[in-house]
PDB file of C-alpha atoms in Angstrom:
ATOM      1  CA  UNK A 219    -189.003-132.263-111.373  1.00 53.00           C
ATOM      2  CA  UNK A 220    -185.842-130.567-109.165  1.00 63.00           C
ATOM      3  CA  UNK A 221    -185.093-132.428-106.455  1.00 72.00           C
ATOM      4  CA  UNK A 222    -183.162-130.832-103.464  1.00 67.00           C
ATOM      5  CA  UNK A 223    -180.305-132.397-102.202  1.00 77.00           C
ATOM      6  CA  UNK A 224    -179.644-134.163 -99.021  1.00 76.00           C
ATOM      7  CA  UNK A 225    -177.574-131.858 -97.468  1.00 79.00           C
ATOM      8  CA  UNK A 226    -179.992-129.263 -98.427  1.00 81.00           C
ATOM      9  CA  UNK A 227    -182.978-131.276 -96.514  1.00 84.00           C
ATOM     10  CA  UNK A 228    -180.517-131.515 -93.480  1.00 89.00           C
ATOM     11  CA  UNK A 229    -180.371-127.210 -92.915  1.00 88.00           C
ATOM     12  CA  UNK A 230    -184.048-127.200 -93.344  1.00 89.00           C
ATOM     13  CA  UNK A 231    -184.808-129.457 -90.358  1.00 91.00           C
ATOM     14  CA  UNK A 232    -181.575-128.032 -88.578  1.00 91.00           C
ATOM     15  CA  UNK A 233    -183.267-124.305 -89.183  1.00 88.00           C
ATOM     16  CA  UNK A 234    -187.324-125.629 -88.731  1.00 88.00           C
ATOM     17  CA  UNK A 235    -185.385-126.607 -85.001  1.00 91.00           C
ATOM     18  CA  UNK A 236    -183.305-123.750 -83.859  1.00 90.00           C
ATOM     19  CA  UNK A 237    -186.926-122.196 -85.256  1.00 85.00           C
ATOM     20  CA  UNK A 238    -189.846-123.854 -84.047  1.00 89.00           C
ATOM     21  CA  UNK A 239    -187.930-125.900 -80.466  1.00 91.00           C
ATOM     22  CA  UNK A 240    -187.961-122.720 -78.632  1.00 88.00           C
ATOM     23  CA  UNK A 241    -191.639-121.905 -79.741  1.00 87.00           C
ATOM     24  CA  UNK A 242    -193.214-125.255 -78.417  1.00 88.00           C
ATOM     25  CA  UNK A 243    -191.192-124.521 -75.201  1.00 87.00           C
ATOM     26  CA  UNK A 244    -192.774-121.823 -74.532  1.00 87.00           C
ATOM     27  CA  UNK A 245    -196.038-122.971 -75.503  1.00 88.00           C
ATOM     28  CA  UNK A 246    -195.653-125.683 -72.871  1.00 86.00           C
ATOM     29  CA  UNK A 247    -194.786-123.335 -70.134  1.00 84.00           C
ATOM     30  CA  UNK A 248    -197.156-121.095 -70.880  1.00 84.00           C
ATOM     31  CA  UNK A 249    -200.080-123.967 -70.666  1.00 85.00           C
ATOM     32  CA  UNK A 250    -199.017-124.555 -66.848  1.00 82.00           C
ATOM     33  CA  UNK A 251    -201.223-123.656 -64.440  1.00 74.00           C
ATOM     34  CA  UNK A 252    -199.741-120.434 -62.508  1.00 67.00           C
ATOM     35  CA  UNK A 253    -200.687-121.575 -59.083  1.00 69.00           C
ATOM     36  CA  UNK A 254    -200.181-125.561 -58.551  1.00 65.00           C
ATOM     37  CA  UNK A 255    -197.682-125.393 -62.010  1.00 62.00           C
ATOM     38  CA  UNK A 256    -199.304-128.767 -63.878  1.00 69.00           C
ATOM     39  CA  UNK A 257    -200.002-128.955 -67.111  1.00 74.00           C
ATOM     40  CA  UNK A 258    -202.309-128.271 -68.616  1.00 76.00           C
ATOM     41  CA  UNK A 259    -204.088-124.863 -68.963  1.00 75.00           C
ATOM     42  CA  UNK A 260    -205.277-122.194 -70.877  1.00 80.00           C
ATOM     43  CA  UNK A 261    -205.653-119.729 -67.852  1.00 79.00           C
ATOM     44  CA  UNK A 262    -202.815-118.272 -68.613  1.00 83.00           C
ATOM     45  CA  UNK A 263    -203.875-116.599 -71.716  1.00 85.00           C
ATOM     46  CA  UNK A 264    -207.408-116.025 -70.725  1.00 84.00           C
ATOM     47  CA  UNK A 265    -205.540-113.991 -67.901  1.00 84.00           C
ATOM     48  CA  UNK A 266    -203.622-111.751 -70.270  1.00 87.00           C
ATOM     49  CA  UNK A 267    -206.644-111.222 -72.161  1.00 87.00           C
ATOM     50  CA  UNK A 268    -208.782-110.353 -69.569  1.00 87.00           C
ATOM     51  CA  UNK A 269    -206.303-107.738 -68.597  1.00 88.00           C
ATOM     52  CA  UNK A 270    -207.320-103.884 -69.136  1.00 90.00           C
ATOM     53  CA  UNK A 271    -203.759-103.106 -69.373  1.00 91.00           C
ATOM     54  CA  UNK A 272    -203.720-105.657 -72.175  1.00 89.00           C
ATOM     55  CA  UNK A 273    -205.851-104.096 -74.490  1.00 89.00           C
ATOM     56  CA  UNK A 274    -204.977-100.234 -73.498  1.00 91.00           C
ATOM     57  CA  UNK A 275    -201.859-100.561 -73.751  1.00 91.00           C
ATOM     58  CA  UNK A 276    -201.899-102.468 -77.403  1.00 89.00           C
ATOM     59  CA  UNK A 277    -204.587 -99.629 -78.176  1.00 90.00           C
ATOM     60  CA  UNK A 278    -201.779 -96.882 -77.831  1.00 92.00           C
ATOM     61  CA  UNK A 279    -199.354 -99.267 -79.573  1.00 91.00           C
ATOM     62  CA  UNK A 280    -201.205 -99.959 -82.638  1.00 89.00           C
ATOM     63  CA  UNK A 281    -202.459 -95.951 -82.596  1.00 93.00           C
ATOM     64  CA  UNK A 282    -198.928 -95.494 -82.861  1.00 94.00           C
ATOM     65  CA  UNK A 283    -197.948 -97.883 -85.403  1.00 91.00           C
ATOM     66  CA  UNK A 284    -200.742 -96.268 -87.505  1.00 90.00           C
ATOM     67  CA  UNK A 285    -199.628 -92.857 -86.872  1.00 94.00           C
ATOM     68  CA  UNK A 286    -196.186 -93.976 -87.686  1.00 94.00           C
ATOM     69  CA  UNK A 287    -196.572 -95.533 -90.867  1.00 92.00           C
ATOM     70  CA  UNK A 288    -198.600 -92.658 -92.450  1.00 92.00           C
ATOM     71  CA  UNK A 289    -196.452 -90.504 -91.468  1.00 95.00           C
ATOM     72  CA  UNK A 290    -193.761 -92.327 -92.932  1.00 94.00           C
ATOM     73  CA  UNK A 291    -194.962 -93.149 -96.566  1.00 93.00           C
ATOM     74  CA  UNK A 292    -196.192 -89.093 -96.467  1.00 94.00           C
ATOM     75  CA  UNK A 293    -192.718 -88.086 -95.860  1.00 94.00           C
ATOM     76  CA  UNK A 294    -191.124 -90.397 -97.891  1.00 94.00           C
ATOM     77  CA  UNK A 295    -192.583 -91.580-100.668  1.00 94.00           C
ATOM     78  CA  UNK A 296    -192.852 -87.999-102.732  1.00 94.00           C
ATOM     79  CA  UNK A 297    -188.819 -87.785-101.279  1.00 94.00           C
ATOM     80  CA  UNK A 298    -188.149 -90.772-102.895  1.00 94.00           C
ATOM     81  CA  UNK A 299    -189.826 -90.375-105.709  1.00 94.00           C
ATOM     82  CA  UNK A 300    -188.601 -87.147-106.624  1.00 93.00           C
ATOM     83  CA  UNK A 301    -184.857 -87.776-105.819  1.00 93.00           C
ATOM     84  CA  UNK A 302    -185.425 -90.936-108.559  1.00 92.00           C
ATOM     85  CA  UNK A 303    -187.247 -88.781-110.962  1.00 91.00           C
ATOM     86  CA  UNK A 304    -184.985 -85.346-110.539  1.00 91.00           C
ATOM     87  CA  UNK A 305    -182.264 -86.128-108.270  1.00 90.00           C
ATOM     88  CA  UNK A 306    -180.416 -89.141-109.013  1.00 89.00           C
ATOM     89  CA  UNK A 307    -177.445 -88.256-107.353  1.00 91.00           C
ATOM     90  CA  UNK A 308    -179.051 -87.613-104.134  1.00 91.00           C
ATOM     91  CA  UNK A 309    -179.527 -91.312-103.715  1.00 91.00           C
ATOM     92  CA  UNK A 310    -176.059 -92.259-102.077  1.00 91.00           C
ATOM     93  CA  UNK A 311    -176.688 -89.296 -99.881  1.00 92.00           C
ATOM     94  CA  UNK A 312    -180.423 -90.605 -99.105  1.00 91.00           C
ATOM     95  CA  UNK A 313    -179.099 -94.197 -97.968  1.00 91.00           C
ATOM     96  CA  UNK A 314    -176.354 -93.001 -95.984  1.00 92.00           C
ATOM     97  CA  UNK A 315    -178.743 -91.092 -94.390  1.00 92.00           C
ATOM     98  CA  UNK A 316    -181.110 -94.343 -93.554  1.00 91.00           C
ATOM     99  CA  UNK A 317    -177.938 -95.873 -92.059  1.00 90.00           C
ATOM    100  CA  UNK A 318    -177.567 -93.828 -89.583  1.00 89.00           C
ATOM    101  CA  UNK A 319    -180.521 -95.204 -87.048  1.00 89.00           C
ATOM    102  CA  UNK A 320    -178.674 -98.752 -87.517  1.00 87.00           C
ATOM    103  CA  UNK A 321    -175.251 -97.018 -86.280  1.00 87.00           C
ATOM    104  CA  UNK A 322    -176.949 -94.681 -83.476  1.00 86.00           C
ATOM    105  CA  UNK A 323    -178.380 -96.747 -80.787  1.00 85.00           C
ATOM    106  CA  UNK A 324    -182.391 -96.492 -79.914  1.00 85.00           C
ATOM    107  CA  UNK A 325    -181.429 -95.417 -75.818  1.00 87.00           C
ATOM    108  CA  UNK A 326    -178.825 -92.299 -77.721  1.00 88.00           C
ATOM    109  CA  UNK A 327    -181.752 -91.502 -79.729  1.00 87.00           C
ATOM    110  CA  UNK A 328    -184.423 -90.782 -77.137  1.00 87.00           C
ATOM    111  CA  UNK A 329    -182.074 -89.148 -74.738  1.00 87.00           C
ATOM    112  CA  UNK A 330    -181.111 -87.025 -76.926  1.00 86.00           C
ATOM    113  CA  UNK A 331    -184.290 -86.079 -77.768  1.00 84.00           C
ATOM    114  CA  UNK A 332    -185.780 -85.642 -74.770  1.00 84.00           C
ATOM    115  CA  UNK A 333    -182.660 -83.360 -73.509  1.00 82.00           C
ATOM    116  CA  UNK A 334    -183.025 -81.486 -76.524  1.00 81.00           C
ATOM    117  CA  UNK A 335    -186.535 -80.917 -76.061  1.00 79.00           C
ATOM    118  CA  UNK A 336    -187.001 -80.714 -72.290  1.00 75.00           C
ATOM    119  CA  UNK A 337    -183.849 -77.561 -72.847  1.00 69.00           C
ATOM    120  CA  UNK A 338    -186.157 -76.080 -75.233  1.00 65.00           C
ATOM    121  CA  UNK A 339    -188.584 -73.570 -73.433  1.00 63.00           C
ATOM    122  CA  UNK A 340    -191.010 -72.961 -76.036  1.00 67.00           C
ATOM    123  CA  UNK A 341    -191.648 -77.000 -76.168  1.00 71.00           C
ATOM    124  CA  UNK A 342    -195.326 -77.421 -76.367  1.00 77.00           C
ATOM    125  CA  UNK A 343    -196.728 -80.245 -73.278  1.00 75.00           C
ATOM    126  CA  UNK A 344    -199.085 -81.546 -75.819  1.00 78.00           C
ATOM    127  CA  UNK A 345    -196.465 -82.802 -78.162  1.00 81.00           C
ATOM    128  CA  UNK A 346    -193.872 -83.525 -75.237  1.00 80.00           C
ATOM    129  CA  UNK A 347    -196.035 -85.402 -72.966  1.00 81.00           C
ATOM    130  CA  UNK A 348    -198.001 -86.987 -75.428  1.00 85.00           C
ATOM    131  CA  UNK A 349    -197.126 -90.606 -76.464  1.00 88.00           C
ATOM    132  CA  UNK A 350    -198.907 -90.401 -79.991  1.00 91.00           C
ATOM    133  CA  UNK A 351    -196.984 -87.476 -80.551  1.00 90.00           C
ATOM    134  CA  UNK A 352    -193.351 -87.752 -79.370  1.00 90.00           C
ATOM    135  CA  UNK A 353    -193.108 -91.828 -80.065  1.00 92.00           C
ATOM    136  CA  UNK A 354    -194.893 -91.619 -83.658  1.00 93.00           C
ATOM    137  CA  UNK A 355    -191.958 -88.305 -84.215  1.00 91.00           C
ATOM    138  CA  UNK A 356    -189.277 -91.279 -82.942  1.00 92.00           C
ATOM    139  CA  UNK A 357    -190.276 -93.690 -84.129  1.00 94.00           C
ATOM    140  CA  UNK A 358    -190.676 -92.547 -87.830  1.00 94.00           C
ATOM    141  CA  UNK A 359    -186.483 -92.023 -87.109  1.00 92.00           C
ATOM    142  CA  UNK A 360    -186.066 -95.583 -85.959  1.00 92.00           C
ATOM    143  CA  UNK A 361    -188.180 -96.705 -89.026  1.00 93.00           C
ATOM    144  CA  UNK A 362    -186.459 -94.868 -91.795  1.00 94.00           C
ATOM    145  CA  UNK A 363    -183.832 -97.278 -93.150  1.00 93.00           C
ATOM    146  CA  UNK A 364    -186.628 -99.660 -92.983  1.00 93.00           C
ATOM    147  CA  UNK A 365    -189.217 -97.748 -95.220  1.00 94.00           C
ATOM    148  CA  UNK A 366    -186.280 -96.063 -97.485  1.00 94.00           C
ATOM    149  CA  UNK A 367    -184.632 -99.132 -98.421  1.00 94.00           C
ATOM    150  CA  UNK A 368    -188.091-100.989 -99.223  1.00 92.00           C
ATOM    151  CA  UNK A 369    -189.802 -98.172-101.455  1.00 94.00           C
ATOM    152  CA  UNK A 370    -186.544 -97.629-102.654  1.00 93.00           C
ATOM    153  CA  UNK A 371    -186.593-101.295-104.403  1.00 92.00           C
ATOM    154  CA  UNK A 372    -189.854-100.524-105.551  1.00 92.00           C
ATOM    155  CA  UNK A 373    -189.258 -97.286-107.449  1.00 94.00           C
ATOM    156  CA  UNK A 374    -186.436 -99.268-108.930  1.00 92.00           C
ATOM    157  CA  UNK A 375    -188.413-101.692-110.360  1.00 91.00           C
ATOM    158  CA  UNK A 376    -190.141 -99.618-112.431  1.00 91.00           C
ATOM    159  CA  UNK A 377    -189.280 -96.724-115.173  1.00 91.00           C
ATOM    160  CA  UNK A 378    -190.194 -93.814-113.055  1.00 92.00           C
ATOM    161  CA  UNK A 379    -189.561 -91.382-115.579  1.00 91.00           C
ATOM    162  CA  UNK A 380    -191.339 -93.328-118.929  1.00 92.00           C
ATOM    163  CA  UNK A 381    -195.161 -93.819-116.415  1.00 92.00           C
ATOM    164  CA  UNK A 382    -194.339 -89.822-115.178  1.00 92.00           C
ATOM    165  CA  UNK A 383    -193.578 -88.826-118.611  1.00 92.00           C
ATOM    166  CA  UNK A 384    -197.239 -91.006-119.934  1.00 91.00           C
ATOM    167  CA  UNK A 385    -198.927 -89.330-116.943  1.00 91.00           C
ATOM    168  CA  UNK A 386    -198.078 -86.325-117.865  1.00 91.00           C
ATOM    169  CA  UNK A 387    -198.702 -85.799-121.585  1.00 91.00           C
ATOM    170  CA  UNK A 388    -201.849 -87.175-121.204  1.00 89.00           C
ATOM    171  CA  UNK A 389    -202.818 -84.121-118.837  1.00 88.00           C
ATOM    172  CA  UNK A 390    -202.469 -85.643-115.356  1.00 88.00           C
ATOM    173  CA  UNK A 391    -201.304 -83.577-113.030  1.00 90.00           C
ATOM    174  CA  UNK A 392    -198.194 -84.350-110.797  1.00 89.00           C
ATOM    175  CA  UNK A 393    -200.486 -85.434-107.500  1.00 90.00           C
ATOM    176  CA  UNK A 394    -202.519 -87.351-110.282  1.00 91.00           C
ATOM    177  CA  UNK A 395    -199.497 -89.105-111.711  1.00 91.00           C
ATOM    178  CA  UNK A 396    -198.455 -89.727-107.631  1.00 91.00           C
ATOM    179  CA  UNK A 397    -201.224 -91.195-106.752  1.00 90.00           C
ATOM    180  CA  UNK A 398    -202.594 -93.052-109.410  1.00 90.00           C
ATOM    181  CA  UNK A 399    -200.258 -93.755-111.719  1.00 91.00           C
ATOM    182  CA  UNK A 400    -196.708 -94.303-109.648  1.00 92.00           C
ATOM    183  CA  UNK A 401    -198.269 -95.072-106.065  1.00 90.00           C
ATOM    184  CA  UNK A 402    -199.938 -98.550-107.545  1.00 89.00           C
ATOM    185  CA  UNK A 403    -196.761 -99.586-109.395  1.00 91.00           C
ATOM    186  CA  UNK A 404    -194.568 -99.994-105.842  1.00 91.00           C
ATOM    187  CA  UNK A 405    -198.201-100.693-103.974  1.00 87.00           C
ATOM    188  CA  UNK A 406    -196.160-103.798-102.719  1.00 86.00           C
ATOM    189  CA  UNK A 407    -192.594-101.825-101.402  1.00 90.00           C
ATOM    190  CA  UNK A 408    -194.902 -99.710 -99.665  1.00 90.00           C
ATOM    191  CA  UNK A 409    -196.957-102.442 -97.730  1.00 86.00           C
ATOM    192  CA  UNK A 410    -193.494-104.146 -97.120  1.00 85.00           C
ATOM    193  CA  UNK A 411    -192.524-100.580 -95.152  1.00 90.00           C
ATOM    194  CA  UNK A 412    -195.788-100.711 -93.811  1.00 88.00           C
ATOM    195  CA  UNK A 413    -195.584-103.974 -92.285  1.00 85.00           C
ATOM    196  CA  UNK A 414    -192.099-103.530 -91.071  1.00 87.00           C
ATOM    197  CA  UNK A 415    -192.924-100.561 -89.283  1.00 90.00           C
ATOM    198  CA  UNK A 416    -195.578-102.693 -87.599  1.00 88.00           C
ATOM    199  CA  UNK A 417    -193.397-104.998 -85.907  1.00 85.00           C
ATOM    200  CA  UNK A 418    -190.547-101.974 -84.970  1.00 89.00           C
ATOM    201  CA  UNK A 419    -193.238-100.187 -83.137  1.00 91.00           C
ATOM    202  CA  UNK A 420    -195.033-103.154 -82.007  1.00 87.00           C
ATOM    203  CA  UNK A 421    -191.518-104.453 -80.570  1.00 86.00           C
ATOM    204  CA  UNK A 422    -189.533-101.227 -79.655  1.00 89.00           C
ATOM    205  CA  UNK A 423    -189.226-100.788 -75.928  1.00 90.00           C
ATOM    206  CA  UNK A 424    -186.162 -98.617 -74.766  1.00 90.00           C
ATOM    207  CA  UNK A 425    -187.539 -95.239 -76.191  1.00 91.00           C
ATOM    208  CA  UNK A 426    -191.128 -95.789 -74.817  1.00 91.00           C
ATOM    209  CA  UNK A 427    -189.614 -97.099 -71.461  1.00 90.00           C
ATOM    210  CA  UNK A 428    -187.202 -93.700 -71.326  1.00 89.00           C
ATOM    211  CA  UNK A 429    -190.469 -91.587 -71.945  1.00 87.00           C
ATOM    212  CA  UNK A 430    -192.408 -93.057 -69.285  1.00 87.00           C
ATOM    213  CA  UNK A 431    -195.114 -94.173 -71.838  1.00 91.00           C
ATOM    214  CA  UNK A 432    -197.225 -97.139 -70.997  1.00 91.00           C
ATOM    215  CA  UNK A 433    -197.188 -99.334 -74.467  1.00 92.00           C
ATOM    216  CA  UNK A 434    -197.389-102.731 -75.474  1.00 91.00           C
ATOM    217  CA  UNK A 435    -193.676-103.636 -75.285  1.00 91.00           C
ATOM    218  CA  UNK A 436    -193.490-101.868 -72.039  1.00 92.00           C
ATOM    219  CA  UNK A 437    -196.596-104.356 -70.500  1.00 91.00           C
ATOM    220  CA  UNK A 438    -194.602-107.244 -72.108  1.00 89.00           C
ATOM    221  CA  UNK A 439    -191.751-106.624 -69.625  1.00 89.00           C
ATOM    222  CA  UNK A 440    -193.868-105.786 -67.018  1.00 89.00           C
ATOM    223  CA  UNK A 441    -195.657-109.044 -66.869  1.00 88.00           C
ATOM    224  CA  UNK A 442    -192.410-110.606 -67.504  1.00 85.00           C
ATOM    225  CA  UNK A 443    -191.271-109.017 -64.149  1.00 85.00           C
ATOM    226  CA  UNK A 444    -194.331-109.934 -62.093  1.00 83.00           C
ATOM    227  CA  UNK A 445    -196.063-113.198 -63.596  1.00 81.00           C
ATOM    228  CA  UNK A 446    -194.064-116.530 -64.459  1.00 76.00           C
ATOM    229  CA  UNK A 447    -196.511-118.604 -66.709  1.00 83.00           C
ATOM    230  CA  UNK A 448    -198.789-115.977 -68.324  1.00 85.00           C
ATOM    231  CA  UNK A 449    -195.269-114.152 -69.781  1.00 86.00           C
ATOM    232  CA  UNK A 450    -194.643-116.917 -71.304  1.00 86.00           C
ATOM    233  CA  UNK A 451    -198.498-116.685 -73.198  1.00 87.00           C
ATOM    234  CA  UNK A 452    -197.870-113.217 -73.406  1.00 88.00           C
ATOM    235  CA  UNK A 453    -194.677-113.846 -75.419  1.00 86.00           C
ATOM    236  CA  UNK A 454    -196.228-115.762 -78.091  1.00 88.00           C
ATOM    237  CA  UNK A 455    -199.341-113.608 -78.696  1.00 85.00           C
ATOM    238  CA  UNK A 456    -196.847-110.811 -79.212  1.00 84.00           C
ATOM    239  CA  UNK A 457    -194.735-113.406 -81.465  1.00 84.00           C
ATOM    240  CA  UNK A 458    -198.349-113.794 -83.415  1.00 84.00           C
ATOM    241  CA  UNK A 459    -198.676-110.581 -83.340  1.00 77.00           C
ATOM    242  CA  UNK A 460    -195.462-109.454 -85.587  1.00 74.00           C
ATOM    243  CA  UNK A 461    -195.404-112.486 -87.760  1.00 79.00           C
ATOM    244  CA  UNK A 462    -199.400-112.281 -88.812  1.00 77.00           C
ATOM    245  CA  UNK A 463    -197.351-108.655 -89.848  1.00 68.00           C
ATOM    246  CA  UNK A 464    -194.699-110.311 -91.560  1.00 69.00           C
ATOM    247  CA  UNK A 465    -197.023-113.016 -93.236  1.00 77.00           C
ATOM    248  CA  UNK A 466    -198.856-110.568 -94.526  1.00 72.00           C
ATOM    249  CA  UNK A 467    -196.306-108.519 -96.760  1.00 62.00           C
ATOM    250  CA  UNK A 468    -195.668-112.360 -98.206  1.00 65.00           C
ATOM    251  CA  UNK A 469    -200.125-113.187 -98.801  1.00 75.00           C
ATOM    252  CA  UNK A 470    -200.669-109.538-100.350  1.00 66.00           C
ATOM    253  CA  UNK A 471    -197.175-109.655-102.191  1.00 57.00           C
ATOM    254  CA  UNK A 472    -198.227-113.194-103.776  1.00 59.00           C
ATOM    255  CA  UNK A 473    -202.174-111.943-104.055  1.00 61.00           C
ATOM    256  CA  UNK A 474    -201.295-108.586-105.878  1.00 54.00           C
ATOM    257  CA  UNK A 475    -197.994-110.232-108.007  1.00 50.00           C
ATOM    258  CA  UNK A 476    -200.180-112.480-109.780  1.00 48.00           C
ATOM    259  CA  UNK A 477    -201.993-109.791-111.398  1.00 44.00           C
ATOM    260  CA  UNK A 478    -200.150-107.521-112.060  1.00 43.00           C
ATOM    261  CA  UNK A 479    -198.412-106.616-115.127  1.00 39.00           C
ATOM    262  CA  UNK A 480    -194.939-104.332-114.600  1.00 41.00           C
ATOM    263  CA  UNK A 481    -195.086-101.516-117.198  1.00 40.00           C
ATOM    264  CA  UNK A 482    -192.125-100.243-118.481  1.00 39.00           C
ATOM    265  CA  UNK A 483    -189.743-102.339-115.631  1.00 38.00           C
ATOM    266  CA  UNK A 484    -186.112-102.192-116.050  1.00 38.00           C
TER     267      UNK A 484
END
C-alpha cells in the first residue's frame, strides 16, 4: 500500500483550511438571527427562500444557463468535430480564438455590444430587450474557451477519423455517425462544458448588471447591499449551487468511465 508523505499530509490540511475556514464562517454568520444578532437561526435562509425574487430571478438564470449550453454544444460540437476530422490546421486558429474572452474583459464585452447594437436601427426589441435572448447570445462568448477547450480533449481522446470512417462504410449517414456514433464517445467533455457553463452563467454578474436584467447574480448583490445575515445564507446556497455543478461532471465522469470501453483511443 502507498503511503503519502508527511509533508504531503501537511498541504492537505493547509488547503482543507484556506478551503473549508471561510465556509464555516459564513455558515455561522449566516445562522444569526437578523434582528437581536444571537446565534442561532435558520431564519435567515427560510427568508431567502421565501423570497419571490429568489426563485424568479434563479428561474431566468437557469433558463439562461439552459439556453446557453445548447446553444453552445450546437455551435460547437459539429465545429469541432469537423476542424478534427477535415481541418487539422484550423486548430491553432480555433484556440486562439477561445483565448480571446480570457484577454477581453466581461464589462468591454457587453458595452460593446450593447453600443453596437443600440447604433444599429434595424435591431429587433425582442432580441435587444430580452434577457433570454441577448445574455444566452453573451454569454455563449464568455463560455467559449470553456466549452472549446473541454470537447476539444474529448475529440482527442478518440480516433475521430477510424469511428467516422466505421460509421460510414457501414451506411450511416454523417448526422448518424454525429450523433450516435462520435457524440457518445466525448459524452463526458461535453457534460464537463455543460457543467462549466452552469456555474459561468450561474455566477456572471457585470454583463447582466450593464443590461439592466434582473438574474440570480444580480439578487445576490442586491441582498448583499440591503440584508446583513441572510447574504451571508444567500452566499452559500449559491456556493451549493455551482459546486452540486462541479460535483457532478466528477459523479457522471466516474459513473459513465467505468463502463465504458474507448474504441480506437490514441
Amino acid at each position: 500500500m502507498r503511503r503519502f508523505p508527511f509533508s504531503a499530509w501537511i498541504w492537505i490540511l493547509l488547503g482543507g483550511a484556506y478551503f473549508f475556514i471561510p465556509l464555516i464562517a459564513t455558515f455561522l454568520f449566516s445562522i444569526k438571527d437578523n434582528r437581536t444578532g444571537n446565534c442561532c437561526s435558520l431564519g435567515n435562509y427560510g427568508t431567502i427562500i421565501h423570497d419571490p425574487q429568489f426563485w424568479s430571478s434563479f428561474k431566468v438564470s437557469m433558463l439562461i444557463a439552459v439556453a446557453t449550453i445548447g446553444l453552445s454544444l450546437t455551435l460547437f460540437v459539429p465545429t469541432i468535430y469537423w476542424v478534427h476530422l477535415k481541418l487539422p490546421r484550423l486548430r491553432p486558429v480555433l484556440a486562439f480564438m477561445a483565448l480571446v474572452p480570457f484577454v477581453v474583459p466581461p464589462i468591454i464585452l457587453v458595452v460593446g455590444l450593447l453600443k453596437f447594437y443600440k447604433d444599429t436601427l434595424h435591431t429587433p426589441f425582442w432580441y435587444l430587450g430580452n434577457p433570454y435572448w441577448f445574455l444566452t447570445t453573451a454569454y455563449v462568448i464568455l463560455a467559449f474557451p470553456y466549452v472549446y477547450f473541454s470537447l476539444d480533449a474529448g475529440f482527442r481522446s478518440i480516433d475521430v477519423h477510424t469511428l467516422t470512417e466505421a460509421s460510414l462504410n457501414l451506411g450511416a449517414s454523417w448526422r448518424t455517425t454525429l450523433l450516435r456514433v462520435i457524440l457518445p464517445n466525448i459524452r463526458i467533455a461535453a457534460l464537463s462544458a455543460a457543467f462549466l457553463t452552469l456555474a459561468i452563467v450561474m455566477g456572471e454578474f457585470t454583463i447582466a448588471s450593464l443590461s439592466q436584467f434582473n438574474t440570480f447574480p444580480t439578487y445576490i448583490e442586491y441582498i448583499n447591499e440591503t440584508k446583513g445575515f441572510p447574504a451571508a445564507a444567500l452566499t452559500l446556497l449559491s456556493f451549493g449551487i455551482t459546486w452540486g455543478a462541479m460535483l457532478s461532471i466528477l459523479l457522471l465522469g466516474r459513473k459513465r468511465g467505468g463502463r465504458v470501453q474507448v474504441v480506437g483511443g490514441r
